[in-house]
């Protein structure tokens, strides 16, 4: 994939004429957001209803110590902001249009009035189950309206949700339930995706079997297939609804009370429970949604992310609903029943803003233009991408074919830890550069530093940091605040380190070059290589494992595992298949290795460190540029690995 492209794609004239914000207005507002931060952020806080208005904005300095707080003396409720206030102002407006996996099944249309009564009833069910303020509630659900209800219902009563993606295994789910001492689980009998059924309830049973004990498991009936209900613990949602009404007040929460925990991979084996709090996160998701997508009241917004990822939190559950927007949620996958599914949905519902991931764009691009062009896409006004670097070829296809060259593309860079969009162009305001995310969002101060932490000016390439806090920033790692500091603030003194490499050009545009740590990005999903290694060494036949990413045409990066079996274990293709299945079982289908490379030895330094740099080069087909190999304890190991390379 060629990533370096310096072409400028000018804003289409119609989009420019129509834009709410010009490049000049962006410049002025951006400068103000930095020069008069306090006033700027207090005015942005006005996007949210407060039970008690904040009188102070934030602690945005990371020095002399990191103590991030935003709108500290304010009180609010996130659910009120996403639901009740719109149920009062625009009760008949659609909030959620839910498109089923099967295109012939019924679409669900939920207006704000119904959303309010459904969410309030859901919240009363949670109360009846014994959930109270501050309790952690694990949500393991398919992409149906009840997944969003569950999140909002937690927010309504001040409980802290932890959504676990349905593609994670029972083992991974168990770790995430234990990790935040969650005593409540919300799930479905099963989920439907691409015509297949995913046994969510059975996975919950397996996760809880002999593991953490849950007080209560709430089960939403989706497919109707038989499941085992444990008496005293498990309850059907539809039965629980019978005994509750829709009167449930929104709990007043302090701005810095936690709203949710979301587990994400880091460079060590154990996923981190990233903690977001209420006030800053709501202001950040509400304002970034409005700005990055130039949101208008008559838009229909379609974000294809699952609620199991941060994009599904910020731009399915919270950002659009905080703006009172109408959004489409989709239960299925882009290529079922065929590869025109997204475009069929766009035509059917007249989607105006589509927000998806490069991996989906690449997979659909491979099918040619016909599946796209046979559908009417004239409703599209803005196209967005997120999750990983987009290669210019995919960007151009998205722009030229999906958007007929008339629709602005926003390439939004951000992270679980940033809560919302940090770098993007503004649609209609800014010229676009394929592969370049663009400019900082209001209030964001990006900084490129060299490996010694020295800031680089002007055109530069290095490590991407952010030098001051913004409202949507994560506040902690659940149960391990020291790890929060260690992970994000110890690499470069006084700076938040993103873990990404970046370039900045003469116009101040940023291009993300990818992770510079041991995190790989597989189809837009973050995966710690250490996590996969830990799973591999759990297998009785494995002595040692080293996992790296390598360029993959569709997924962006694939998972390449070098494995040394125990002495006496035969290196067979059966063992390879078994190890692939083993990782899948331990972590889930998202982590299925692309290649298992069995090897008698791994390249190590004389002090015994695995030389991952070399392993990355070999997996990436760059074995002719291995660089310095003089520190290797046994250079012959490398030749054997090159000969056996699978990618
Ligand atoms: C929102 C989300 C974060 C990592 C991030 C970076 C990569 C996300 C990107 C992008 C280039 C973009 N990333 N968006 N890289 N261009 N537009 O994806 O959060 O799952 O935490 O992943 O994804 O490497 O550091 P998360």
XYZ file of C-alpha atoms and ligand atoms in Angstrom:
673
model
C 0.000 0.000 0.000
C 1.464 3.328 -1.031
C 0.853 5.794 1.768
C 2.740 8.882 0.701
C 0.583 11.085 -1.421
C 0.797 14.828 -1.472
C -2.067 15.615 -3.808
C -4.632 18.148 -2.718
C -8.265 17.397 -3.430
C -10.099 20.732 -3.336
C -13.422 21.001 -1.590
C -16.201 20.429 -4.128
C -17.764 23.795 -4.980
C -21.256 22.809 -3.866
C -19.974 21.566 -0.504
C -17.995 24.765 -0.034
C -20.982 26.966 -0.757
C -23.049 24.943 1.683
C -20.581 24.632 4.578
C -21.413 26.135 7.962
C -17.794 26.965 8.657
C -15.165 28.443 6.347
C -11.419 27.878 6.600
C -11.109 31.437 7.911
C -13.740 30.869 10.600
C -11.975 27.658 11.616
C -8.678 29.535 11.988
C -10.258 32.220 14.161
C -12.196 29.766 16.318
C -9.173 27.463 16.695
C -6.967 30.368 17.785
C -9.628 31.456 20.264
C -9.973 27.924 21.639
C -6.302 28.083 22.611
C -5.948 31.750 23.556
C -9.161 32.057 25.536
C -9.640 28.437 26.541
C -11.672 29.108 29.655
C -14.279 31.218 27.851
C -14.244 28.964 24.789
C -14.917 25.801 26.787
C -17.522 27.344 29.018
C -19.361 28.386 25.856
C -19.017 24.851 24.393
C -20.432 23.510 27.673
C -23.620 25.296 26.611
C -24.277 22.447 24.158
C -25.235 20.382 27.182
C -28.020 20.790 29.734
C -26.573 21.054 33.229
C -28.417 20.486 36.480
C -25.798 22.760 37.963
C -23.871 24.896 35.503
C -20.079 24.663 35.757
C -18.299 27.887 36.643
C -14.838 26.602 35.719
C -13.620 24.903 32.538
C -10.597 22.693 32.944
C -7.236 21.801 34.348
C -5.619 21.496 30.975
C -1.982 21.604 31.956
C -0.125 18.286 32.299
C 2.638 19.935 34.294
C 3.759 20.129 37.050
C 1.401 17.205 37.602
C -1.307 15.404 35.688
C -4.642 16.044 37.371
C -7.187 16.209 34.569
C -10.547 17.709 35.470
C -13.164 19.448 33.355
C -16.242 21.426 34.369
C -15.522 20.182 37.870
C -18.282 21.944 39.790
C -20.976 21.136 37.222
C -23.695 18.525 37.579
C -25.526 16.790 34.756
C -26.932 13.530 33.505
C -25.728 12.076 30.206
C -28.981 10.234 29.543
C -31.021 13.393 30.059
C -28.854 15.081 27.444
C -29.244 12.267 24.909
C -32.877 11.457 25.553
C -35.172 13.495 27.793
C -34.417 16.971 26.557
C -35.155 15.907 22.973
C -38.229 13.955 24.066
C -39.494 17.308 25.364
C -38.370 19.485 22.440
C -38.797 17.132 19.461
C -40.729 14.051 20.650
C -41.718 12.955 17.139
C -38.269 13.162 15.645
C -36.690 9.784 14.944
C -33.781 9.019 17.261
C -32.814 5.535 16.094
C -33.649 3.711 12.898
C -32.515 0.141 13.328
C -31.741 -1.803 10.156
C -31.771 -5.580 10.690
C -29.185 -8.093 9.512
C -31.692 -9.593 7.095
C -32.685 -6.915 4.551
C -36.200 -8.365 4.361
C -36.851 -8.199 8.103
C -38.674 -5.253 9.645
C -36.913 -1.934 10.280
C -37.441 -0.475 13.753
C -38.091 3.251 14.030
C -37.754 4.777 17.477
C -38.671 8.420 17.992
C -37.382 10.440 20.930
C -40.658 10.037 22.843
C -40.396 6.247 22.590
C -36.667 6.324 23.297
C -37.335 8.128 26.559
C -39.997 5.726 27.729
C -37.991 2.632 26.651
C -34.783 3.832 28.293
C -36.570 4.839 31.502
C -38.184 1.396 31.688
C -34.826 -0.250 31.034
C -33.345 1.813 33.854
C -36.119 0.693 36.202
C -35.366 -2.926 35.293
C -31.726 -2.325 36.226
C -32.783 -0.840 39.559
C -34.958 -3.870 40.227
C -31.984 -6.097 39.528
C -30.172 -4.250 42.295
C -27.965 -1.985 40.185
C -27.189 1.279 41.895
C -25.104 4.373 41.334
C -21.413 3.629 40.747
C -21.948 -0.107 40.077
C -20.196 -1.494 37.003
C -22.487 -3.144 34.470
C -21.059 -5.293 31.672
C -22.902 -5.049 28.349
C -22.311 -7.864 25.819
C -24.818 -7.262 23.060
C -25.437 -7.334 19.338
C -25.942 -4.067 17.411
C -29.591 -3.561 18.236
C -31.403 -0.640 19.839
C -31.343 -2.373 23.242
C -27.545 -2.118 23.282
C -27.884 1.672 23.187
C -30.793 1.538 25.665
C -28.605 -0.445 28.071
C -25.831 2.157 27.949
C -28.215 5.076 28.371
C -30.124 3.296 31.148
C -26.873 2.869 33.103
C -26.071 6.545 32.578
C -29.576 7.461 33.739
C -29.107 5.904 37.182
C -25.411 6.688 37.507
C -24.161 3.143 36.932
C -20.917 2.733 34.984
C -21.152 0.642 31.842
C -18.423 -1.523 30.397
C -19.361 -2.671 26.914
C -17.532 -5.763 25.662
C -17.557 -6.389 21.904
C -19.605 -9.473 20.978
C -16.637 -10.853 19.012
C -14.676 -11.455 22.210
C -14.480 -14.956 23.648
C -15.836 -16.072 27.031
C -12.264 -15.928 28.408
C -11.786 -12.337 27.273
C -15.240 -11.434 28.590
C -14.454 -13.019 31.958
C -11.248 -10.946 32.240
C -13.225 -7.775 31.560
C -15.961 -8.684 34.064
C -13.388 -9.449 36.746
C -11.242 -6.455 35.828
C -13.867 -3.963 36.975
C -15.649 -6.136 39.608
C -18.795 -6.054 37.584
C -21.655 -7.950 39.231
C -24.199 -7.334 36.490
C -24.261 -8.455 32.874
C -26.659 -7.440 30.106
C -26.695 -9.701 27.082
C -28.937 -11.253 24.410
C -29.874 -14.865 23.737
C -27.833 -14.544 20.550
C -26.837 -11.986 17.966
C -27.359 -12.037 14.222
C -24.529 -11.028 11.917
C -24.177 -11.846 8.272
C -26.846 -14.560 8.455
C -25.034 -16.318 11.298
C -26.028 -16.551 14.896
C -23.589 -15.641 17.676
C -24.236 -17.407 20.950
C -23.887 -14.459 23.310
C -25.757 -15.918 26.291
C -23.833 -19.200 26.078
C -20.617 -17.164 26.074
C -21.744 -15.281 29.179
C -22.526 -18.605 30.889
C -19.067 -19.884 29.983
C -17.430 -16.664 31.210
C -19.216 -16.882 34.563
C -18.765 -20.640 34.936
C -16.278 -21.148 37.747
C -15.192 -17.527 37.349
C -16.596 -14.302 38.726
C -20.011 -14.558 40.310
C -22.616 -12.212 38.928
C -25.607 -11.052 40.957
C -27.800 -10.817 37.906
C -27.773 -11.402 34.162
C -30.390 -9.665 32.041
C -31.145 -11.355 28.725
C -32.768 -9.628 25.762
C -34.576 -12.014 23.436
C -33.353 -11.472 19.877
C -33.263 -14.724 17.927
C -35.494 -16.839 20.144
C -33.116 -19.773 20.159
C -32.995 -21.869 23.318
C -30.662 -20.748 26.101
C -30.039 -21.945 29.639
C -31.402 -19.615 32.298
C -29.830 -19.958 35.746
C -32.597 -19.504 38.350
C -32.021 -16.641 40.758
C -29.424 -15.076 38.491
C -30.799 -14.788 34.954
C -33.836 -12.774 33.909
C -35.541 -12.164 30.611
C -35.733 -8.480 29.748
C -39.216 -8.777 28.219
C -40.522 -10.384 31.400
C -38.807 -7.852 33.656
C -40.443 -5.041 31.670
C -43.879 -6.218 32.753
C -43.406 -5.020 36.301
C -41.869 -1.588 35.694
C -43.198 1.765 34.529
C -41.480 4.455 32.530
C -41.023 6.894 35.348
C -37.359 6.986 36.311
C -35.624 10.223 37.229
C -32.163 11.035 35.853
C -29.579 10.908 38.641
C -27.644 14.158 39.120
C -24.014 13.257 38.442
C -20.904 15.274 39.119
C -19.015 16.220 35.985
C -16.089 14.045 37.064
C -18.151 10.970 38.006
C -17.282 8.025 35.746
C -19.655 7.434 32.821
C -18.086 4.281 31.439
C -15.126 1.949 31.263
C -13.955 0.583 27.939
C -11.249 -2.048 27.689
C -8.606 -1.513 25.063
C -5.336 -3.143 24.128
C -2.036 -1.679 25.120
C 1.532 -2.802 24.754
C 1.343 -5.169 27.710
C -0.635 -8.399 27.856
C -3.545 -7.163 29.937
C -6.180 -4.884 28.353
C -6.684 -1.573 30.126
C -10.071 -0.399 31.380
C -10.005 3.185 30.113
C -12.214 5.407 32.285
C -14.238 8.296 30.876
C -16.109 10.749 33.059
C -19.389 12.505 32.430
C -19.167 16.259 31.855
C -16.099 16.604 29.647
C -16.946 13.521 27.593
C -20.463 14.793 26.863
C -19.229 18.246 25.846
C -16.514 16.684 23.668
C -18.709 14.141 21.869
C -21.522 16.663 21.387
C -19.217 19.336 19.983
C -16.984 17.097 17.831
C -20.042 15.403 16.306
C -21.510 18.790 15.374
C -18.232 20.151 13.963
C -16.624 17.204 12.192
C -19.813 16.187 10.395
C -21.209 19.714 10.071
C -24.382 18.215 11.493
C -27.782 19.612 10.409
C -31.225 18.804 11.760
C -32.369 17.012 8.629
C -29.352 14.700 8.465
C -29.530 10.956 8.747
C -26.282 9.820 10.324
C -25.010 6.261 9.854
C -21.964 5.148 11.816
C -21.114 1.542 11.036
C -19.105 0.921 14.229
C -20.190 -1.595 16.843
C -21.000 -0.249 20.318
C -18.209 -2.519 21.573
C -15.635 0.020 20.363
C -15.110 3.656 21.291
C -16.495 4.829 17.936
C -19.757 3.127 18.834
C -19.752 4.927 22.189
C -18.978 8.422 20.960
C -20.657 8.394 17.537
C -23.506 5.918 18.020
C -24.602 6.220 21.626
C -23.594 9.669 22.833
C -22.538 12.223 20.171
C -25.489 11.964 17.759
C -28.119 11.616 20.484
C -26.682 14.524 22.486
C -27.330 16.585 19.345
C -30.879 15.258 19.014
C -29.902 13.721 15.687
C -31.550 10.898 13.774
C -29.227 7.991 13.302
C -29.256 4.630 11.672
C -27.832 1.606 13.440
C -27.095 -1.610 11.581
C -27.135 -5.114 13.027
C -25.234 -6.770 10.172
C -22.063 -6.669 8.110
C -21.123 -4.835 4.865
C -21.026 -7.925 2.645
C -24.199 -9.782 3.577
C -26.313 -10.820 1.725
C -23.997 -9.214 -0.811
C -21.386 -6.505 -1.057
C -23.880 -3.788 -1.952
C -25.475 -3.897 1.513
C -24.121 -0.519 2.721
C -25.179 1.238 -0.481
C -28.559 -0.421 -0.420
C -29.018 0.935 3.133
C -27.873 4.399 2.018
C -30.480 4.382 -0.761
C -33.268 2.832 1.299
C -33.019 5.283 4.202
C -31.449 8.277 2.419
C -28.371 8.386 4.632
C -26.696 11.798 4.490
C -23.579 11.170 6.599
C -21.764 7.843 6.433
C -18.983 7.106 8.929
C -17.068 3.865 8.411
C -13.609 2.281 8.540
C -10.821 1.884 5.962
C -10.935 -1.906 6.276
C -14.581 -1.920 5.108
C -13.782 0.534 2.312
C -10.890 -1.637 1.082
C -12.958 -4.816 1.199
C -15.812 -3.172 -0.736
C -13.449 -1.510 -3.215
C -12.207 -4.962 -4.170
C -15.684 -5.844 -5.411
C -15.556 -3.086 -8.040
C -17.793 -0.076 -8.636
C -20.988 -1.798 -9.813
C -22.343 -2.789 -6.349
C -22.032 0.897 -5.388
C -23.197 2.642 -8.542
C -26.329 0.541 -8.915
C -27.688 2.307 -5.818
C -28.756 5.919 -5.551
C -26.369 7.749 -3.261
C -27.536 11.284 -3.942
C -28.562 11.709 -0.290
C -24.913 11.497 0.840
C -23.514 14.815 2.004
C -20.466 13.768 4.018
C -18.300 10.648 4.122
C -16.163 9.864 7.150
C -13.470 7.345 7.962
C -11.898 6.272 11.258
C -9.961 3.520 12.945
C -6.678 3.221 11.064
C -4.624 5.011 8.458
C -6.465 5.049 5.138
C -4.329 4.363 2.093
C -4.777 7.019 -0.618
C -6.098 4.458 -3.110
C -8.980 3.538 -0.814
C -9.554 7.213 0.035
C -9.814 8.050 -3.676
C -12.241 5.231 -4.349
C -14.419 6.310 -1.435
C -14.378 9.901 -2.700
C -14.697 9.195 -6.436
C -17.058 6.221 -6.514
C -19.103 6.355 -3.306
C -19.280 10.163 -3.228
C -19.234 10.741 -7.008
C -16.360 13.136 -6.386
C -18.892 15.625 -4.949
C -18.894 14.773 -1.279
C -16.258 15.864 1.260
C -14.386 13.027 2.980
C -13.331 13.515 6.592
C -10.501 11.287 7.821
C -10.898 11.536 11.578
C -8.018 10.524 13.805
C -8.669 9.788 17.449
C -8.418 7.049 20.095
C -10.313 5.306 22.868
C -8.357 7.534 25.231
C -9.213 10.800 23.469
C -12.973 10.208 23.748
C -13.695 11.878 20.415
C -12.280 13.246 17.177
C -8.937 15.059 17.506
C -7.667 15.585 13.954
C -9.797 16.046 10.850
C -10.568 18.454 8.080
C -13.890 20.249 8.410
C -16.246 19.321 5.578
C -16.627 22.092 3.059
C -14.068 24.269 4.808
C -10.812 22.497 4.147
C -9.154 21.043 1.097
C -8.514 17.350 1.491
C -5.348 15.296 1.112
C -5.823 11.551 0.656
C -4.202 9.715 3.560
C -3.858 12.853 5.693
C -6.252 13.255 8.623
C -5.870 17.026 8.615
C -5.976 19.730 11.253
C -6.537 19.784 15.013
C -10.047 20.001 16.392
C -10.780 23.096 18.489
C -8.781 23.091 21.701
C -6.428 20.309 20.584
C -2.699 21.047 20.729
C -0.826 18.327 18.831
C 2.920 18.169 19.042
C 5.424 16.070 17.119
C 8.492 15.146 19.146
C 11.649 13.239 18.251
C 12.682 10.122 20.151
C 14.260 12.265 22.864
C 11.072 14.220 23.368
C 12.294 17.386 21.625
C 9.405 19.228 19.919
C 9.804 19.534 16.146
C 8.513 22.619 14.342
C 7.049 23.041 10.874
C 7.224 20.103 8.498
C 8.212 17.160 10.645
C 7.942 13.469 11.313
C 8.072 11.844 14.718
C 5.979 10.773 17.679
C 2.542 12.293 18.107
C 1.813 13.864 21.481
C -0.835 16.265 22.745
C 0.488 18.999 24.983
C -2.623 20.114 26.869
C -5.786 18.370 28.006
C -9.136 18.550 26.201
C -12.544 17.737 27.748
C -12.961 14.252 26.241
C -9.690 12.905 27.546
C -9.754 9.657 29.550
C -9.069 10.212 33.225
C -7.696 6.901 34.397
C -7.217 3.175 33.925
C -9.795 1.421 36.087
C -8.258 0.238 39.344
C -4.748 1.245 38.310
C -4.243 4.980 38.142
C -0.467 4.480 38.199
C -0.734 2.554 34.949
C -2.562 5.515 33.395
C 0.406 7.749 34.203
C 2.928 5.150 33.208
C 1.281 4.443 29.846
C 0.495 7.932 28.644
C 2.612 10.451 30.517
C 5.938 8.815 31.308
C 7.412 8.537 27.795
C 7.657 12.296 27.276
C 7.623 14.542 30.321
C 4.562 16.784 30.528
C 2.965 15.401 27.351
C 0.204 12.916 26.550
C 1.806 10.338 24.244
C -0.594 8.790 21.744
C 1.502 5.764 20.752
C 1.206 6.869 17.111
C 3.797 8.172 14.710
C 2.839 11.185 12.571
C 3.984 13.583 9.890
C 3.068 17.258 9.594
C 3.248 19.091 6.275
C 3.746 22.756 5.429
C -0.009 23.431 5.674
C -0.136 21.997 9.185
C -1.951 18.817 8.094
C -1.188 15.654 10.024
C -0.817 12.190 8.609
C -0.755 9.248 10.993
C 1.933 6.758 10.073
C 0.716 4.047 12.477
C 1.524 2.812 15.945
C 5.054 3.092 17.196
C 4.445 0.744 20.131
C 3.578 -2.952 20.248
C -0.025 -2.385 19.318
C -1.242 -3.492 15.905
C -4.358 -2.402 14.122
C -6.298 -5.267 12.574
C -9.330 -4.123 10.601
C -9.441 -1.020 12.747
C -9.380 -3.059 15.971
C -6.562 -2.463 18.369
C -4.707 -5.586 19.354
C -1.764 -5.774 21.721
C 0.844 -8.151 20.350
C 1.607 -9.063 23.964
C -2.023 -10.112 24.417
C -1.754 -12.607 21.552
C 1.618 -13.816 22.847
C 0.176 -14.413 26.322
C -2.634 -16.436 24.756
C -0.174 -18.529 22.713
C 2.087 -19.422 25.628
C -0.932 -20.663 27.570
C -0.971 -23.597 25.148
C 0.840 -26.633 26.552
C 2.965 -27.182 23.431
C 4.297 -23.631 23.216
C 7.638 -22.624 24.685
C 7.841 -19.094 23.371
C 5.972 -16.760 21.026
C 6.571 -13.411 19.370
C 3.767 -11.660 17.517
C 4.070 -8.818 15.021
C 1.866 -7.009 12.532
C 2.487 -7.087 8.793
C 0.864 -5.174 5.920
C -2.419 -6.765 4.854
C -4.391 -5.564 1.819
C -7.820 -5.602 3.451
C -7.236 -5.591 7.196
C -4.523 -2.933 7.158
C -2.412 -5.161 9.360
C -2.493 -8.911 9.803
C -1.359 -10.950 12.822
C 1.862 -12.918 12.285
C 2.911 -15.260 15.088
C 6.350 -16.788 15.453
C 6.096 -19.757 17.786
C 8.755 -22.005 19.267
C 7.187 -25.301 20.386
C 8.377 -27.209 23.429
C 11.178 -29.722 22.929
C 9.914 -32.903 21.336
C 6.757 -31.322 19.880
C 6.494 -31.852 16.113
C 6.144 -28.734 13.966
C 3.121 -29.770 11.947
C 0.343 -27.985 10.113
C -2.050 -29.587 12.630
C -0.261 -27.727 15.421
C -0.535 -24.497 13.428
C -4.274 -24.964 13.009
C -4.634 -25.844 16.674
C -2.774 -22.722 17.774
C -4.897 -20.544 15.526
C -8.046 -22.031 17.076
C -6.513 -21.661 20.533
C -5.966 -17.891 20.161
C -9.464 -17.556 18.772
C -10.827 -19.316 21.815
C -8.720 -17.335 24.286
C -9.327 -13.841 22.884
C -12.012 -14.197 20.221
C -12.417 -14.206 16.446
C -11.030 -10.638 16.246
C -7.613 -11.972 17.223
C -7.422 -14.984 14.894
C -3.802 -15.187 13.669
C -3.226 -14.901 9.923
C 0.001 -16.860 10.111
C 1.554 -19.224 12.624
C 5.222 -19.655 11.848
C 6.679 -22.532 13.822
C 10.374 -22.130 14.394
C 13.058 -23.865 16.437
C 14.387 -20.503 17.630
C 13.658 -16.761 17.694
C 16.255 -14.094 16.890
C 17.594 -12.736 20.162
C 20.212 -10.321 21.320
C 23.015 -11.658 23.433
C 21.166 -10.417 26.480
C 18.201 -12.564 25.460
C 15.821 -9.898 24.088
C 13.714 -10.945 21.116
C 14.554 -8.674 18.171
C 11.056 -7.760 17.070
C 12.300 -5.247 14.551
C 13.767 -8.141 12.567
C 10.635 -10.247 12.961
C 8.523 -7.349 11.638
C 10.768 -6.988 8.590
C 10.655 -10.691 7.781
C 6.865 -10.880 8.140
C 6.531 -7.739 6.013
C 8.603 -9.233 3.187
C 11.467 -6.806 3.750
C 14.127 -9.337 4.615
C 16.591 -7.615 2.301
C 16.648 -4.578 4.598
C 17.024 -6.077 8.055
C 19.371 -3.357 9.246
C 21.908 -3.987 11.935
C 21.979 -7.660 12.896
C 25.344 -7.570 14.597
C 23.869 -7.824 18.075
C 22.203 -11.155 17.309
C 23.317 -14.045 19.445
C 22.923 -16.494 16.537
C 22.628 -14.977 13.027
C 21.687 -18.360 11.505
C 18.259 -18.121 13.124
C 17.383 -15.255 10.786
C 18.203 -17.183 7.604
C 15.999 -20.051 8.721
C 13.128 -17.647 9.440
C 13.414 -15.925 6.055
C 13.337 -19.296 4.326
C 10.174 -20.251 6.185
C 8.310 -16.921 5.930
C 4.597 -17.420 5.328
C 3.325 -13.992 4.362
C -11.254 5.781 17.252
C -10.390 4.567 17.339
C -6.876 4.161 18.076
C -5.764 3.977 17.083
C -4.944 5.227 16.933
C -4.416 5.070 15.513
C -5.563 4.414 14.779
C -7.691 5.743 14.438
C -7.228 6.839 12.616
C -6.103 6.062 12.973
C -4.935 6.880 11.176
C -7.132 7.649 11.423
N -6.435 5.390 14.103
N -8.188 6.603 13.535
N -4.963 6.084 12.257
N -5.958 7.629 10.745
N -8.160 8.397 10.982
O -10.155 3.908 16.354
O -9.910 4.276 18.587
O -9.733 1.740 18.739
O -8.611 3.268 20.413
O -7.754 3.037 18.073
O -6.304 3.724 15.785
O -3.307 4.209 15.504
O -3.937 5.278 17.904
P -9.027 3.014 19.012
